[in-house]
Amino acid sequence: MESQTKRRRIAVLNGPNLNLLGRREPGIYGSATLEDIEALVREHCAGHGAGAEFFQSNSEAELVEQIHARGDSIDGWVINAAALTHTSIAIRDALLASGRPFVEVHISNVLAREPFRHRSMLAGAAAGVISGFGAQSYMLGVRALLDLLDRGPA
Ligand code: DQA
């Protein structure tokens, strides 16, 4: 007999240069560090009975490897692939191969920036995209993903 809902587990992935948050172009990306964001996400997840794992890499290959390694043990992804958003078919394919839903997030509003940031290799395969709410984009992404996992697609 199913007695309890399974505890949700999500992974939050971060691409190149996001390790520099807090001192990287603060006028665009704000003052929160990735550690600050991680703490907020963990707290938010804990409050919703979910677990979160966090990962950042400056390497596309490493991100692909991590998606392969973590895919079986998590229920969904929140990903800020940073500049790789605009170029990486490999990350898109790895996420699709995981069979898990993902939400694409961006700190800045990429559609209000340079044209080369308007194209996303991931968005067409994502459950949805959240862009432009600063560090809060991550929390909105986590909320959207947990809702999706609990209730299914809208
Ligand atoms: C970003 C937007 C990307 O275009 C950029 O390359 C980043 C960060 C964002 O969170 O706003 O590194 O993903």
PDB file of C-alpha atoms and ligand atoms in Angstrom:
ATOM      1  CA  MET A   1       0.000   0.000   0.000  1.00  0.00           C
ATOM      2  CA  GLU A   2       1.280   3.475  -0.882  1.00  0.00           C
ATOM      3  CA  SER A   3       1.350   5.242   2.467  1.00  0.00           C
ATOM      4  CA  GLN A   4       3.277   8.439   1.691  1.00  0.00           C
ATOM      5  CA  THR A   5       4.110  10.634  -1.262  1.00  0.00           C
ATOM      6  CA  LYS A   6       7.715  10.123  -2.279  1.00  0.00           C
ATOM      7  CA  ARG A   7      10.032  12.976  -1.224  1.00  0.00           C
ATOM      8  CA  ARG A   8      10.888  15.015  -4.312  1.00  0.00           C
ATOM      9  CA  ARG A   9      14.524  15.491  -5.192  1.00  0.00           C
ATOM     10  CA  ILE A  10      15.665  18.120  -7.653  1.00  0.00           C
ATOM     11  CA  ALA A  11      19.023  19.225  -9.030  1.00  0.00           C
ATOM     12  CA  VAL A  12      19.948  22.838  -9.734  1.00  0.00           C
ATOM     13  CA  LEU A  13      22.616  23.128 -12.429  1.00  0.00           C
ATOM     14  CA  ASN A  14      24.699  26.190 -13.184  1.00  0.00           C
ATOM     15  CA  GLY A  15      26.907  26.879 -16.162  1.00  0.00           C
ATOM     16  CA  PRO A  16      29.980  28.983 -16.907  1.00  0.00           C
ATOM     17  CA  ASN A  17      30.885  32.093 -14.931  1.00  0.00           C
ATOM     18  CA  LEU A  18      28.046  31.705 -12.455  1.00  0.00           C
ATOM     19  CA  ASN A  19      30.675  30.865  -9.825  1.00  0.00           C
ATOM     20  CA  LEU A  20      31.538  34.576 -10.089  1.00  0.00           C
ATOM     21  CA  LEU A  21      28.073  35.801  -9.076  1.00  0.00           C
ATOM     22  CA  GLY A  22      28.250  38.605  -6.541  1.00  0.00           C
ATOM     23  CA  ARG A  23      31.222  40.255  -8.236  1.00  0.00           C
ATOM     24  CA  ARG A  24      30.434  39.565 -11.909  1.00  0.00           C
ATOM     25  CA  GLU A  25      28.738  42.543 -13.622  1.00  0.00           C
ATOM     26  CA  PRO A  26      26.616  43.316 -10.525  1.00  0.00           C
ATOM     27  CA  GLY A  27      24.560  45.853 -12.495  1.00  0.00           C
ATOM     28  CA  ILE A  28      23.210  42.934 -14.526  1.00  0.00           C
ATOM     29  CA  TYR A  29      23.481  39.951 -12.179  1.00  0.00           C
ATOM     30  CA  GLY A  30      23.050  41.563  -8.744  1.00  0.00           C
ATOM     31  CA  SER A  31      24.989  41.069  -5.547  1.00  0.00           C
ATOM     32  CA  ALA A  32      23.865  37.598  -4.444  1.00  0.00           C
ATOM     33  CA  THR A  33      26.555  34.927  -4.702  1.00  0.00           C
ATOM     34  CA  LEU A  34      25.858  31.413  -5.936  1.00  0.00           C
ATOM     35  CA  GLU A  35      26.275  30.260  -2.319  1.00  0.00           C
ATOM     36  CA  ASP A  36      23.549  32.730  -1.252  1.00  0.00           C
ATOM     37  CA  ILE A  37      21.267  31.365  -3.956  1.00  0.00           C
ATOM     38  CA  GLU A  38      22.046  27.777  -3.004  1.00  0.00           C
ATOM     39  CA  ALA A  39      21.136  28.480   0.645  1.00  0.00           C
ATOM     40  CA  LEU A  40      17.814  30.065  -0.407  1.00  0.00           C
ATOM     41  CA  VAL A  41      16.986  27.174  -2.721  1.00  0.00           C
ATOM     42  CA  ARG A  42      17.805  24.569  -0.075  1.00  0.00           C
ATOM     43  CA  GLU A  43      15.662  26.388   2.484  1.00  0.00           C
ATOM     44  CA  HIS A  44      12.793  26.718   0.021  1.00  0.00           C
ATOM     45  CA  CYS A  45      12.988  23.039  -0.914  1.00  0.00           C
ATOM     46  CA  ALA A  46      13.173  21.906   2.697  1.00  0.00           C
ATOM     47  CA  GLY A  47      10.038  23.967   3.436  1.00  0.00           C
ATOM     48  CA  HIS A  48       8.290  22.092   0.640  1.00  0.00           C
ATOM     49  CA  GLY A  49       9.424  18.647   1.715  1.00  0.00           C
ATOM     50  CA  ALA A  50      11.885  18.359  -1.147  1.00  0.00           C
ATOM     51  CA  GLY A  51      15.622  17.855  -1.373  1.00  0.00           C
ATOM     52  CA  ALA A  52      17.939  19.843  -3.624  1.00  0.00           C
ATOM     53  CA  GLU A  53      21.381  19.205  -4.993  1.00  0.00           C
ATOM     54  CA  PHE A  54      23.438  21.982  -6.510  1.00  0.00           C
ATOM     55  CA  PHE A  55      26.146  21.871  -9.137  1.00  0.00           C
ATOM     56  CA  GLN A  56      28.170  24.471 -11.070  1.00  0.00           C
ATOM     57  CA  SER A  57      30.768  23.991 -13.773  1.00  0.00           C
ATOM     58  CA  ASN A  58      32.520  26.139 -16.334  1.00  0.00           C
ATOM     59  CA  SER A  59      32.798  23.109 -18.614  1.00  0.00           C
ATOM     60  CA  GLU A  60      30.092  21.906 -21.006  1.00  0.00           C
ATOM     61  CA  ALA A  61      31.455  18.346 -20.885  1.00  0.00           C
ATOM     62  CA  GLU A  62      31.357  18.315 -17.099  1.00  0.00           C
ATOM     63  CA  LEU A  63      27.747  19.503 -17.090  1.00  0.00           C
ATOM     64  CA  VAL A  64      26.793  16.739 -19.536  1.00  0.00           C
ATOM     65  CA  GLU A  65      28.592  14.154 -17.351  1.00  0.00           C
ATOM     66  CA  GLN A  66      26.807  15.419 -14.257  1.00  0.00           C
ATOM     67  CA  ILE A  67      23.416  15.215 -15.973  1.00  0.00           C
ATOM     68  CA  HIS A  68      24.200  11.587 -16.866  1.00  0.00           C
ATOM     69  CA  ALA A  69      25.406  10.816 -13.345  1.00  0.00           C
ATOM     70  CA  ARG A  70      22.509  12.437 -11.478  1.00  0.00           C
ATOM     71  CA  GLY A  71      19.569  11.770 -13.802  1.00  0.00           C
ATOM     72  CA  ASP A  72      18.443   8.488 -12.247  1.00  0.00           C
ATOM     73  CA  SER A  73      18.363   9.789  -8.694  1.00  0.00           C
ATOM     74  CA  ILE A  74      16.470  13.057  -9.172  1.00  0.00           C
ATOM     75  CA  ASP A  75      12.941  13.974 -10.299  1.00  0.00           C
ATOM     76  CA  GLY A  76      13.671  17.140 -12.250  1.00  0.00           C
ATOM     77  CA  TRP A  77      16.110  19.908 -13.045  1.00  0.00           C
ATOM     78  CA  VAL A  78      16.358  23.646 -12.682  1.00  0.00           C
ATOM     79  CA  ILE A  79      19.102  24.849 -14.992  1.00  0.00           C
ATOM     80  CA  ASN A  80      20.829  28.129 -15.614  1.00  0.00           C
ATOM     81  CA  ALA A  81      23.169  27.008 -18.377  1.00  0.00           C
ATOM     82  CA  ALA A  82      24.471  30.602 -18.662  1.00  0.00           C
ATOM     83  CA  ALA A  83      26.218  31.213 -22.013  1.00  0.00           C
ATOM     84  CA  LEU A  84      25.821  27.517 -22.914  1.00  0.00           C
ATOM     85  CA  THR A  85      22.061  28.147 -23.077  1.00  0.00           C
ATOM     86  CA  HIS A  86      22.629  29.825 -26.404  1.00  0.00           C
ATOM     87  CA  THR A  87      24.878  27.170 -27.948  1.00  0.00           C
ATOM     88  CA  SER A  88      24.693  23.747 -26.343  1.00  0.00           C
ATOM     89  CA  ILE A  89      22.779  21.050 -28.168  1.00  0.00           C
ATOM     90  CA  ALA A  90      24.758  18.578 -26.010  1.00  0.00           C
ATOM     91  CA  ILE A  91      23.188  19.880 -22.792  1.00  0.00           C
ATOM     92  CA  ARG A  92      19.730  19.846 -24.369  1.00  0.00           C
ATOM     93  CA  ASP A  93      20.220  16.255 -25.491  1.00  0.00           C
ATOM     94  CA  ALA A  94      21.543  15.161 -22.085  1.00  0.00           C
ATOM     95  CA  LEU A  95      18.525  16.706 -20.328  1.00  0.00           C
ATOM     96  CA  LEU A  96      16.152  15.022 -22.762  1.00  0.00           C
ATOM     97  CA  ALA A  97      17.970  11.701 -22.328  1.00  0.00           C
ATOM     98  CA  SER A  98      17.427  11.950 -18.559  1.00  0.00           C
ATOM     99  CA  GLY A  99      13.681  11.727 -19.130  1.00  0.00           C
ATOM    100  CA  ARG A 100      13.188  14.271 -16.333  1.00  0.00           C
ATOM    101  CA  PRO A 101      11.456  17.656 -16.767  1.00  0.00           C
ATOM    102  CA  PHE A 102      13.499  20.818 -16.523  1.00  0.00           C
ATOM    103  CA  VAL A 103      12.898  24.524 -15.973  1.00  0.00           C
ATOM    104  CA  GLU A 104      15.320  26.965 -17.618  1.00  0.00           C
ATOM    105  CA  VAL A 105      16.155  29.994 -15.493  1.00  0.00           C
ATOM    106  CA  HIS A 106      18.098  33.205 -16.024  1.00  0.00           C
ATOM    107  CA  ILE A 107      18.961  35.967 -13.614  1.00  0.00           C
ATOM    108  CA  SER A 108      18.754  38.654 -16.297  1.00  0.00           C
ATOM    109  CA  ASN A 109      15.984  39.100 -18.842  1.00  0.00           C
ATOM    110  CA  VAL A 110      17.811  37.557 -21.778  1.00  0.00           C
ATOM    111  CA  LEU A 111      15.195  38.788 -24.264  1.00  0.00           C
ATOM    112  CA  ALA A 112      15.941  42.390 -23.270  1.00  0.00           C
ATOM    113  CA  ARG A 113      19.655  41.935 -24.001  1.00  0.00           C
ATOM    114  CA  GLU A 114      21.859  41.333 -27.055  1.00  0.00           C
ATOM    115  CA  PRO A 115      20.267  39.369 -29.937  1.00  0.00           C
ATOM    116  CA  PHE A 116      22.666  36.432 -29.469  1.00  0.00           C
ATOM    117  CA  ARG A 117      21.069  35.850 -26.063  1.00  0.00           C
ATOM    118  CA  HIS A 118      17.567  35.618 -27.540  1.00  0.00           C
ATOM    119  CA  ARG A 119      18.109  32.107 -28.832  1.00  0.00           C
ATOM    120  CA  SER A 120      18.021  29.191 -26.394  1.00  0.00           C
ATOM    121  CA  MET A 121      18.972  25.646 -27.344  1.00  0.00           C
ATOM    122  CA  LEU A 122      17.140  24.430 -24.234  1.00  0.00           C
ATOM    123  CA  ALA A 123      13.884  26.380 -24.121  1.00  0.00           C
ATOM    124  CA  GLY A 124      12.029  24.295 -26.713  1.00  0.00           C
ATOM    125  CA  ALA A 125      12.568  21.178 -24.607  1.00  0.00           C
ATOM    126  CA  ALA A 126      11.952  22.861 -21.232  1.00  0.00           C
ATOM    127  CA  ALA A 127       8.774  22.722 -19.171  1.00  0.00           C
ATOM    128  CA  GLY A 128       9.113  26.516 -19.060  1.00  0.00           C
ATOM    129  CA  VAL A 129      11.517  29.428 -18.842  1.00  0.00           C
ATOM    130  CA  ILE A 130      11.928  32.049 -16.096  1.00  0.00           C
ATOM    131  CA  SER A 131      14.113  35.026 -16.928  1.00  0.00           C
ATOM    132  CA  GLY A 132      14.738  38.455 -15.472  1.00  0.00           C
ATOM    133  CA  PHE A 133      13.893  38.222 -11.771  1.00  0.00           C
ATOM    134  CA  GLY A 134      17.423  38.275 -10.425  1.00  0.00           C
ATOM    135  CA  ALA A 135      18.308  35.614  -7.862  1.00  0.00           C
ATOM    136  CA  GLN A 136      14.568  35.173  -7.377  1.00  0.00           C
ATOM    137  CA  SER A 137      14.426  33.468 -10.794  1.00  0.00           C
ATOM    138  CA  TYR A 138      15.864  30.357  -9.140  1.00  0.00           C
ATOM    139  CA  MET A 139      13.169  30.268  -6.457  1.00  0.00           C
ATOM    140  CA  LEU A 140      10.456  30.784  -9.074  1.00  0.00           C
ATOM    141  CA  GLY A 141      12.004  27.987 -11.121  1.00  0.00           C
ATOM    142  CA  VAL A 142      12.104  25.645  -8.143  1.00  0.00           C
ATOM    143  CA  ARG A 143       8.484  26.459  -7.282  1.00  0.00           C
ATOM    144  CA  ALA A 144       7.387  25.826 -10.857  1.00  0.00           C
ATOM    145  CA  LEU A 145       9.275  22.532 -10.996  1.00  0.00           C
ATOM    146  CA  LEU A 146       7.937  21.268  -7.653  1.00  0.00           C
ATOM    147  CA  ASP A 147       4.381  22.202  -8.688  1.00  0.00           C
ATOM    148  CA  LEU A 148       4.872  20.391 -11.971  1.00  0.00           C
ATOM    149  CA  LEU A 149       6.215  17.291 -10.209  1.00  0.00           C
ATOM    150  CA  ASP A 150       3.337  17.289  -7.718  1.00  0.00           C
ATOM    151  CA  ARG A 151       0.487  18.088 -10.079  1.00  0.00           C
ATOM    152  CA  GLY A 152       1.651  17.217 -13.554  1.00  0.00           C
ATOM    153  CA  PRO A 153       1.658  19.580 -16.530  1.00  0.00           C
ATOM    154  CA  ALA A 154      -0.782  22.535 -16.516  1.00  0.00           C
TER     155      ALA A 154
HETATM  156  C1  DQA B   1      22.465  34.229 -17.844  1.00  0.00           C
HETATM  157  C2  DQA B   1      22.260  34.921 -19.201  1.00  0.00           C
HETATM  158  C3  DQA B   1      23.250  34.407 -20.222  1.00  0.00           C
HETATM  159  O1  DQA B   1      23.048  35.038 -21.474  1.00  0.00           O
HETATM  160  C4  DQA B   1      24.651  34.700 -19.759  1.00  0.00           C
HETATM  161  O2  DQA B   1      25.605  34.166 -20.681  1.00  0.00           O
HETATM  162  C5  DQA B   1      24.929  34.229 -18.381  1.00  0.00           C
HETATM  163  C6  DQA B   1      23.887  34.369 -17.363  1.00  0.00           C
HETATM  164  C7  DQA B   1      21.531  34.807 -16.748  1.00  0.00           C
HETATM  165  O3  DQA B   1      21.379  34.131 -15.732  1.00  0.00           O
HETATM  166  O4  DQA B   1      21.018  35.911 -16.884  1.00  0.00           O
HETATM  167  O5  DQA B   1      26.041  33.811 -18.063  1.00  0.00           O
HETATM  168  O6  DQA B   1      22.137  32.856 -17.985  1.00  0.00           O
END
